[in-house]
Every structure is written in structure tokens, then in C-alpha cells.
Amino acid sequence: MILRGTDALAEGLYRMGVQVVTGYPGSPATGVLEAYKKLVEGKEGYQGRWMINEKVSLEYALGHAFAGRRAATVVKNVGFNLIMDSLAIAAFTGVRGACLILLGDDPGATGSSHEQDARLLAVATEVPVLEPATASRALEVVKRGVDISERHRVPVVIRFTPDFVDEGEEVPLPPAMDPPLLPFRSSGEVTGYTCLAHQAISLHAKLHKVLDDLSQATAISSWQGSGEMGVIGVGGCWLKVKKVLAGIGEEGIKLMRLEQVNPLPSQALLKFLAGLKRVLVAEEVLPLVEEKVASLCHRHHLEVEVWGKLTGHLPREDVLLLQDIYRGVAEVTSRKLGEQEAGQFQEEKRRLVVGKSLCSGCPYAEIIEALNRYWSAQGLTPPALAAEPGCGVHLYYPPYERVDVKLCMGSGSPVVSALASLFPGERPVALIGDSSFLNSGVPALIQVCRLGAPILIFIVNNYSAALTGFQPPMELEEEEIRETLQKVIQGARPAYFASISQEQLGEMDEFIHKAHLAEGPSVILVNAPCPETKT
């Protein structure tokens, strides 16, 4: 069966008896949970759920894993930032059933607000990190992740990128295994998952023993060819290297497929490096493996030159393109760069469409136009406006060009609260979507209401995460979403609160006027479905 990377990962989870998969939508990770939900639809004992945020998603999965059930959570790169606290502790407490974190990283930021290498965050939590090279390798890597997690009682991260998602391959599908039976009869038997001050050092030492054992592993990493020059293809970069070598020939080159990133399989790497003069490390985004390989060579007195991003032979940012790898391979092998030969490796990077205007009928457009009218009528200089991930970012571009600050989910209202305290008499504005608000904006709202900052917050409830596939928050119905938002906002006790429907958008000027009369934070909840909502 021809499968894309996310479908292959979902098949791996299902066929390895992973019964619980949770997540929060975000490119390029969304497809894993969407595919899993379709696979298990109607199957008793299985559940795939979109959760309120990534931290809760992981903790729900961990609860199942503590009880012996195989579980996984799906996050994108910036979502991984949110789970680090719980993941770092779970690495110490351990798990009983497998717990996998499917991490959709985004080199090149084609679907994200910024570029980061979340592998480094995973390494900071000291959990094993695997990275499948191709869709056809996904099932084997998931199987390996489940084995490591249950054998060593530790959560495991499986990282993938957009190129891995899009690369369709023939994937053999083994029969689905029966999920393991729960080993406990009551919740009171699920015990021992604590990390307290007096336990921390011994638990840390135990985790280090796990990583030391895994560094001796040889599974899922392999190499081919012979010669004095080598190339290490890390995860999905291996396929790119293979494509280049297929075009120029593999003679005299040893190629390693590296799918265990943390800890590095030191023994396998030492065997691969033996006899090499030079090795190129192809990885995305930061030189994580390159630095580790250089350190390994130094510790074992190997006179091997390690080339890659740090040496300037590969770019330090963005997706690695075939032409980048071709130049790196040519240099590491002292091959003369040929214009005609290089031409076969020219490819264009996928770019996120920027400058996209808001959809016709979008409530964000109604809001900014009403604000502009109010400021103009009152003779006010427009104050700072903060947006968050979601459709509000489109206000940065023409014809509006009105976004002054944009950080991450939940950040808008605290930032403009600070600005309100610095510039008395102004009422800065924060725009936040329903999904973003429930993810990280609730604590921020409680705090700014306590501060009493004179700000105006618009929470736009379009009943979905519109930029990631229209998933409704927590899979709630529209009325449930509206009621939940209203109760949460009222519980924070803003100085002024109005909840308006799509039919009341024409009265926006009046609501904005009332919001400016309040002494303290004002919140306007705009309940209007996205005009592009899929039905």
C-alpha cells in the first residue's frame, strides 16, 4: 500500500496496539492523529482525541501509560515547547505501557511561526529520540519506540518533518497485534510514579543507565558501501542523500542511515567511522548529530574530519535541498562540481504563502474595521495591537498592516497589559482565537483581570482551529464551545464583557465604545463561524 509519512506512522501506532492517541492540531503533525482516528473509528477500546492543549494531551496519554496501556501524543515543534515540564518529569518517573511522542518538526517554517530544532528540547529532557528515514521505515521505528519505552520504562520521541510527510512509499502492513491487557485491577494499584526531591538523584542515575544501554544499540541504524569518505543521513535526510548518490554514483562512499538521534548508537557509529578520512552529516535543522559525532571522534582519537553545518558545508538554517546535499557530498569527496550534473538536483523550497488576505466575511476584518472607525471618530492614535497564532496574523499584511506584536498562544493580553501600564490613557488591543485562548490564554486572562489593566481583548470564536483543518476545540459542539468560553471569561471577572453573535457584527462600534468606558480590562467574545468552515 502506498502511504504518506503521517499515514504510515498512524498505521504503526495502530498495529503496535497503541490504544490511545491524543494531540493538538498543528502542521506537520495533524495528519498522524487524523489518520489514526479513521483507523480506529468504531473499534472498541481505542480512542483518538484532540485535546485542549499539548500539555494536557501528553498528561492524559501518560495516565494511560502509567496503568500499562500503550499511548501516544501528537505535537508540532512549538507544541513540544509546552510539554517539556511534564516530559522531563516522566523521564524520571518512568512508564509501564509504551508512551510515544510523535513530534512534527518544521525545518524552514513552512507551516509555523518560526524555525526551531525540537530535537534539542527532547535531548534536554533526556528521553530517547528516533527519526524514521522514510514512510516505509515508519512502522519499524514505531515498533522500536514501543520496545524501548516498555523495556526501559521511558517515554520515547519520534520526530518527523514535512518532507517525510509528503514522501509516499510502498509500506508493507503487518497484522495488527492485540493490545496488552491492563496489569491492574484498580487505580489504587497504579502507584510509584513520583519524582520528589529525595528521589531525584537516584532517578536521574537510573535514566542515565537507560541512555548508556541504548548507546550500545545497533537496531534501526545501518550503513552500506565502502571507502574513505562517508555520509550520515539523519532521519528523513537519508532519503535526500540517497537521491543525490543515485545521480552521481556511490563508489567510494559509505552511507549511514541514522534513525536513533538520542542517544547516538556509539558502537554502531564507531564501526562506521573506522577507516574514514572524512564524513558529512546531513541533518535538519541544527548540527546536533554533527557535534555529537565530532565529540565521539575526539574521545576515541579517530582522525576523521566531521563536516556539515558547523564547517559551512551545509546551510545552518532552512530545509536541506538536494542541491545543498550535492554540494556537500561533492566537497567531502573532493569531486569537481559540474554544472550539468548539479542541474539534476535543482529543486525549489516549499514556501508558506505570506501576505494572504482575510477570507471574505471573516470576523477579524469586521473587528479591525470597527476599531479603525472608532479610533478615527474619537481622534485617537491607534494603540498597539497584538495578535496570536491563527487568522489574526493576516492583519499584519495589506490592506490592514495593523499587527504590532505577535509571539505565541496566550501572549497577547499580557504583552498589551504591560504596554497599557507604560502608556496611560491608551487601551491596547489583543486579538485571540478560540482554540488559542483555550490552549494558553486562560491563565493570561485571569492575570490581566487581576492587574486591572485597561486593555481590550477580542476573543474570536469561529468554532475551530481554522488554519490546521477546522478541528473544533476539544471536539465540542458549537453550543458547548460558546458556553464554555462564556463561563471561563466571566469567571475571570473582566471589567466589561460582551458576547456577540454573527448577526450583531454590524453593532460592533457600539460594543467597542462600551468597552472603552470600562475601568479595567474589557473582553468582547465574537461568535462567528469561519466563512471557509468545512461541512
Coordinates of N, CA, C and O in Angstrom, one line a residue, residues 141-258:
V141 N 10.3 1.9 13.0 CA 10.7 2.8 14.0 C 9.7 2.9 15.2 O 10.0 3.0 16.3
V142 N 8.4 2.9 14.8 CA 7.3 2.9 15.9 C 7.5 1.6 16.7 O 7.4 1.7 18.0
K143 N 7.7 0.5 16.1 CA 7.9 -0.8 16.8 C 9.1 -0.7 17.8 O 9.0 -1.1 18.9
R144 N 10.2 -0.1 17.3 CA 11.4 0.1 18.1 C 11.1 1.1 19.2 O 11.5 0.8 20.4
G145 N 10.3 2.1 19.0 CA 9.9 3.0 20.0 C 9.1 2.4 21.1 O 9.3 2.6 22.3
V146 N 8.1 1.6 20.8 CA 7.3 0.9 21.7 C 8.2 -0.1 22.6 O 8.1 -0.2 23.8
D147 N 9.1 -0.8 21.9 CA 10.0 -1.7 22.6 C 10.9 -1.0 23.6 O 11.0 -1.4 24.7
I148 N 11.5 0.1 23.2 CA 12.4 0.9 24.1 C 11.6 1.4 25.3 O 12.0 1.3 26.4
S149 N 10.4 2.0 25.0 CA 9.6 2.6 26.0 C 9.2 1.5 27.1 O 9.2 1.8 28.3
E150 N 8.8 0.3 26.7 CA 8.3 -0.7 27.6 C 9.5 -1.4 28.3 O 9.5 -1.8 29.4
R151 N 10.5 -1.7 27.5 CA 11.7 -2.4 28.0 C 12.4 -1.5 29.1 O 12.9 -2.0 30.1
H152 N 12.6 -0.2 28.8 CA 13.3 0.6 29.7 C 12.5 1.6 30.5 O 13.0 2.4 31.2
R153 N 11.1 1.5 30.3 CA 10.2 2.2 31.1 C 10.4 3.7 31.0 O 10.5 4.5 32.0
V154 N 10.5 4.2 29.7 CA 10.8 5.6 29.5 C 10.0 6.1 28.3 O 9.7 5.4 27.3
P155 N 9.5 7.4 28.3 CA 8.8 7.9 27.1 C 9.8 8.0 26.0 O 11.0 8.2 26.2
V156 N 9.3 7.9 24.7 CA 10.2 8.0 23.5 C 9.6 9.0 22.6 O 8.4 9.0 22.3
V157 N 10.5 9.8 22.0 CA 10.1 10.8 21.0 C 10.4 10.3 19.6 O 11.5 9.7 19.4
I158 N 9.4 10.4 18.7 CA 9.6 10.0 17.3 C 9.4 11.3 16.5 O 8.3 11.8 16.4
R159 N 10.5 11.8 15.9 CA 10.5 13.1 15.2 C 10.4 12.9 13.7 O 11.0 12.0 13.1
F160 N 9.6 13.8 13.0 CA 9.5 13.7 11.6 C 9.3 15.1 11.1 O 9.0 16.1 11.9
T161 N 9.4 15.3 9.8 CA 9.4 16.7 9.2 C 8.4 16.7 8.0 O 7.9 15.6 7.5
P162 N 8.1 17.8 7.4 CA 7.2 17.9 6.3 C 7.6 17.1 5.1 O 6.8 16.5 4.4
D163 N 8.9 17.0 4.8 CA 9.4 16.2 3.7 C 9.0 14.7 3.9 O 8.7 14.0 2.9
F164 N 9.2 14.3 5.1 CA 8.8 12.9 5.4 C 7.3 12.7 5.2 O 6.9 11.6 4.7
V165 N 6.5 13.7 5.6 CA 5.1 13.6 5.5 C 4.7 13.4 4.0 O 3.8 12.6 3.7
D166 N 5.3 14.1 3.1 CA 4.9 14.2 1.7 C 5.4 13.1 0.9 O 5.0 12.9 -0.2
E167 N 6.4 12.3 1.4 CA 7.1 11.3 0.6 C 6.3 10.0 0.6 O 6.3 9.3 1.6
G168 N 5.5 9.7 -0.4 CA 4.7 8.5 -0.4 C 5.5 7.3 -0.8 O 6.4 7.4 -1.7
E169 N 5.3 6.2 -0.2 CA 6.1 4.9 -0.4 C 5.2 3.7 -0.3 O 4.2 3.8 0.4
E170 N 5.6 2.6 -0.8 CA 5.0 1.4 -0.6 C 5.4 0.9 0.8 O 6.5 0.8 1.2
V171 N 4.4 0.7 1.6 CA 4.6 0.3 3.0 C 3.9 -1.0 3.3 O 2.6 -1.1 3.3
P172 N 4.6 -2.1 3.5 CA 4.0 -3.4 3.9 C 3.4 -3.3 5.3 O 3.9 -2.7 6.2
L173 N 2.1 -3.8 5.4 CA 1.4 -3.7 6.6 C 1.2 -5.0 7.3 O 0.5 -5.9 6.8
P174 N 1.9 -5.2 8.4 CA 1.7 -6.5 9.2 C 0.3 -6.5 9.8 O -0.3 -5.5 10.0
P175 N -0.1 -7.7 10.3 CA -1.4 -7.7 11.0 C -1.3 -6.9 12.3 O -0.2 -6.8 12.9
A176 N -2.4 -6.3 12.7 CA -2.5 -5.6 13.9 C -2.4 -6.5 15.1 O -3.1 -7.6 15.1
M177 N -1.6 -6.2 16.1 CA -1.4 -7.1 17.3 C -2.5 -6.7 18.3 O -3.1 -5.7 18.3
D178 N -2.9 -7.7 19.1 CA -3.8 -7.5 20.2 C -3.2 -6.6 21.2 O -2.0 -6.8 21.7
P179 N -3.8 -5.5 21.7 CA -3.3 -4.6 22.7 C -3.0 -5.4 24.0 O -3.8 -6.4 24.3
P180 N -2.0 -5.1 24.7 CA -1.7 -5.8 26.0 C -2.9 -5.5 27.0 O -3.5 -4.5 27.0
L181 N -3.1 -6.5 27.8 CA -4.1 -6.4 28.9 C -3.6 -5.5 30.0 O -2.4 -5.5 30.3
L182 N -4.5 -4.8 30.6 CA -4.2 -4.0 31.7 C -3.7 -4.9 32.9 O -4.3 -5.9 33.2
P183 N -2.5 -4.5 33.5 CA -2.0 -5.4 34.5 C -2.6 -5.1 35.9 O -2.2 -5.8 36.9
F184 N -3.5 -4.1 36.0 CA -4.0 -3.7 37.3 C -5.5 -4.0 37.4 O -6.2 -3.9 36.4
R185 N -6.0 -4.1 38.6 CA -7.5 -4.3 38.8 C -8.1 -3.1 39.3 O -9.3 -2.9 39.2
S186 N -7.3 -2.1 39.8 CA -7.9 -0.9 40.3 C -6.9 0.3 40.2 O -5.7 0.0 40.1
S187 N -7.4 1.5 40.2 CA -6.5 2.6 40.1 C -5.5 2.7 41.2 O -4.4 3.3 41.1
G188 N -5.9 2.2 42.4 CA -5.0 2.3 43.6 C -3.8 1.5 43.4 O -2.8 1.7 44.1
E189 N -3.8 0.6 42.5 CA -2.6 -0.2 42.2 C -1.6 0.5 41.3 O -0.4 0.1 41.2
V190 N -2.1 1.5 40.7 CA -1.2 2.3 39.8 C -0.4 3.3 40.6 O -0.9 4.4 40.9
T191 N 0.8 2.9 41.1 CA 1.5 3.7 42.0 C 3.0 3.7 41.7 O 3.5 3.0 40.9
G192 N 3.7 4.6 42.4 CA 5.2 4.7 42.2 C 5.6 5.7 41.2 O 6.8 5.7 40.9
Y193 N 4.7 6.5 40.6 CA 5.1 7.4 39.6 C 5.3 8.8 40.2 O 4.5 9.7 39.9
T194 N 6.3 8.9 41.1 CA 6.5 10.2 41.7 C 8.0 10.6 41.5 O 8.9 9.7 41.3
C195 N 8.2 11.9 41.5 CA 9.6 12.4 41.4 C 9.7 13.5 42.5 O 9.3 14.6 42.2
L196 N 10.1 13.2 43.6 CA 10.3 14.1 44.7 C 11.8 14.4 45.0 O 12.6 13.7 44.4
A197 N 12.0 15.4 45.8 CA 13.4 15.9 45.9 C 14.3 14.7 46.4 O 15.5 14.6 45.8
H198 N 13.9 13.9 47.3 CA 14.8 12.9 47.8 C 15.0 11.7 46.8 O 15.8 10.9 46.9
Q199 N 14.1 11.7 45.7 CA 14.2 10.7 44.7 C 15.0 11.1 43.5 O 15.4 10.3 42.7
A200 N 15.2 12.4 43.3 CA 15.6 13.0 42.0 C 17.0 12.4 41.6 O 17.1 12.0 40.4
I201 N 17.9 12.3 42.4 CA 19.3 11.9 42.0 C 19.3 10.5 41.6 O 19.9 10.1 40.6
S202 N 18.7 9.6 42.4 CA 18.7 8.2 42.1 C 17.9 7.9 40.8 O 18.3 7.1 40.0
L203 N 16.8 8.7 40.6 CA 16.0 8.5 39.3 C 16.8 9.0 38.1 O 16.8 8.4 37.1
H204 N 17.6 10.1 38.4 CA 18.4 10.6 37.3 C 19.5 9.6 36.9 O 19.7 9.4 35.7
A205 N 20.1 9.0 37.9 CA 21.1 8.0 37.6 C 20.5 6.8 36.8 O 21.1 6.2 35.9
K206 N 19.3 6.4 37.2 CA 18.6 5.3 36.5 C 18.4 5.7 35.1 O 18.6 4.8 34.2
L207 N 18.0 6.9 34.8 CA 17.7 7.3 33.4 C 19.0 7.3 32.6 O 19.0 6.9 31.5
H208 N 20.1 7.8 33.3 CA 21.4 7.8 32.6 C 21.8 6.3 32.2 O 22.4 6.1 31.2
K209 N 21.5 5.4 33.1 CA 21.8 4.0 32.8 C 21.0 3.5 31.5 O 21.6 2.8 30.7
V210 N 19.8 3.9 31.4 CA 19.0 3.6 30.2 C 19.6 4.2 29.0 O 19.8 3.5 28.0
L211 N 20.1 5.4 29.0 CA 20.7 6.1 27.8 C 22.0 5.4 27.5 O 22.3 5.2 26.3
D212 N 22.8 5.0 28.5 CA 24.0 4.3 28.3 C 23.8 3.0 27.6 O 24.5 2.6 26.7
D213 N 22.8 2.3 28.0 CA 22.4 1.0 27.4 C 22.0 1.2 25.9 O 22.4 0.4 25.1
L214 N 21.2 2.2 25.7 CA 20.7 2.4 24.3 C 21.9 2.9 23.4 O 21.8 2.7 22.2
S215 N 22.9 3.5 24.0 CA 24.0 3.9 23.1 C 24.8 2.8 22.5 O 25.5 2.9 21.6
Q216 N 24.6 1.6 23.1 CA 25.2 0.4 22.6 C 24.4 -0.3 21.5 O 24.8 -1.3 20.9
A217 N 23.2 0.2 21.3 CA 22.3 -0.5 20.4 C 22.7 -0.4 19.0 O 23.3 0.6 18.6
T218 N 22.4 -1.4 18.2 CA 22.6 -1.3 16.7 C 21.4 -1.4 15.9 O 21.4 -1.2 14.7
A219 N 20.2 -1.6 16.6 CA 19.0 -1.7 15.8 C 18.6 -0.4 15.1 O 18.9 0.7 15.6
I220 N 17.9 -0.5 14.0 CA 17.4 0.6 13.2 C 18.4 1.5 12.6 O 18.0 2.5 11.9
S221 N 19.7 1.4 12.8 CA 20.7 2.1 12.1 C 21.6 1.2 11.3 O 21.9 0.1 11.8
S222 N 21.9 1.6 10.1 CA 22.7 0.7 9.2 C 23.4 1.5 8.2 O 23.2 2.7 8.1
W223 N 24.4 0.8 7.5 CA 25.1 1.5 6.5 C 25.5 0.6 5.4 O 25.3 -0.6 5.5
Q224 N 25.9 1.2 4.3 CA 26.2 0.5 3.1 C 27.4 1.1 2.4 O 27.7 2.3 2.6
G225 N 28.0 0.4 1.5 CA 29.2 0.9 0.7 C 30.5 0.8 1.4 O 30.5 0.3 2.6
S226 N 31.5 1.3 0.8 CA 32.9 1.3 1.4 C 33.7 2.4 0.8 O 33.3 3.0 -0.2
G227 N 34.8 2.8 1.5 CA 35.6 3.8 1.0 C 36.1 4.7 2.2 O 35.8 4.3 3.3
E228 N 36.8 5.7 1.8 CA 37.4 6.6 2.9 C 36.5 7.8 3.2 O 36.9 8.6 4.0
M229 N 35.5 8.0 2.4 CA 34.6 9.1 2.6 C 33.2 8.6 3.0 O 32.7 7.6 2.5
G230 N 32.6 9.3 4.0 CA 31.3 8.8 4.5 C 30.3 10.0 4.5 O 30.6 11.1 4.6
V231 N 29.0 9.6 4.5 CA 27.9 10.5 4.7 C 27.0 9.8 5.7 O 26.6 8.7 5.5
I232 N 26.5 10.6 6.6 CA 25.5 10.2 7.6 C 24.2 10.9 7.2 O 24.2 12.1 7.3
G233 N 23.2 10.2 6.8 CA 21.9 10.8 6.6 C 21.0 10.6 7.8 O 20.6 9.5 8.2
V234 N 20.7 11.7 8.5 CA 19.9 11.6 9.8 C 18.4 11.7 9.4 O 17.9 12.7 8.8
G235 N 17.7 10.7 9.8 CA 16.2 10.7 9.6 C 15.9 10.9 8.2 O 16.5 10.2 7.3
G236 N 15.0 11.8 7.9 CA 14.5 12.0 6.5 C 15.6 12.5 5.6 O 15.4 12.4 4.4
C237 N 16.7 13.0 6.1 CA 17.7 13.5 5.2 C 18.4 12.3 4.5 O 19.1 12.5 3.5
W238 N 18.3 11.1 5.1 CA 18.9 9.9 4.4 C 18.4 9.8 3.0 O 19.1 9.5 2.1
L239 N 17.1 9.9 2.8 CA 16.5 9.7 1.5 C 17.0 10.8 0.5 O 17.2 10.5 -0.6
K240 N 17.2 12.0 1.0 CA 17.7 13.0 0.1 C 19.1 12.7 -0.3 O 19.5 12.9 -1.5
V241 N 19.9 12.2 0.6 CA 21.3 11.8 0.3 C 21.3 10.6 -0.7 O 22.1 10.6 -1.7
K242 N 20.4 9.7 -0.5 CA 20.2 8.6 -1.4 C 19.9 9.1 -2.8 O 20.4 8.5 -3.8
K243 N 19.1 10.0 -3.0 CA 18.7 10.6 -4.3 C 19.9 11.2 -5.0 O 20.1 11.1 -6.2
V244 N 20.7 11.9 -4.2 CA 21.9 12.5 -4.8 C 22.9 11.5 -5.2 O 23.5 11.5 -6.3
L245 N 23.2 10.5 -4.3 CA 24.1 9.4 -4.7 C 23.6 8.6 -5.9 O 24.5 8.1 -6.6
A246 N 22.3 8.4 -6.0 CA 21.8 7.7 -7.1 C 22.1 8.4 -8.4 O 22.3 7.8 -9.5
G247 N 22.3 9.8 -8.4 CA 22.6 10.6 -9.5 C 24.0 10.7 -9.9 O 24.4 10.8 -11.0
I248 N 24.9 10.6 -8.9 CA 26.3 10.8 -9.1 C 27.2 9.5 -8.9 O 28.3 9.5 -9.2
G249 N 26.5 8.5 -8.3 CA 27.2 7.2 -8.1 C 27.7 7.1 -6.6 O 28.1 8.2 -6.0
E250 N 27.7 5.9 -6.1 CA 28.0 5.7 -4.7 C 29.4 5.2 -4.5 O 29.8 4.9 -3.4
E251 N 30.2 5.0 -5.5 CA 31.5 4.4 -5.4 C 32.4 5.2 -4.5 O 32.5 6.4 -4.6
G252 N 33.1 4.5 -3.6 CA 34.0 5.1 -2.7 C 33.3 5.8 -1.5 O 34.0 6.6 -0.8
I253 N 32.0 5.7 -1.3 CA 31.3 6.4 -0.3 C 30.6 5.4 0.6 O 29.9 4.5 0.1
K254 N 30.8 5.6 1.9 CA 30.0 4.8 2.9 C 28.8 5.7 3.3 O 29.0 6.8 3.7
L255 N 27.6 5.1 3.3 CA 26.4 5.9 3.7 C 25.7 5.2 4.8 O 25.4 4.0 4.8
M256 N 25.5 6.0 5.9 CA 24.8 5.5 7.1 C 23.4 6.1 7.2 O 23.2 7.3 7.0
R257 N 22.5 5.3 7.4 CA 21.1 5.7 7.8 C 21.0 5.7 9.3 O 21.0 4.7 9.9
L258 N 20.9 6.9 9.8 CA 20.9 7.1 11.3 C 19.4 7.4 11.7 O 18.9 8.5 11.4

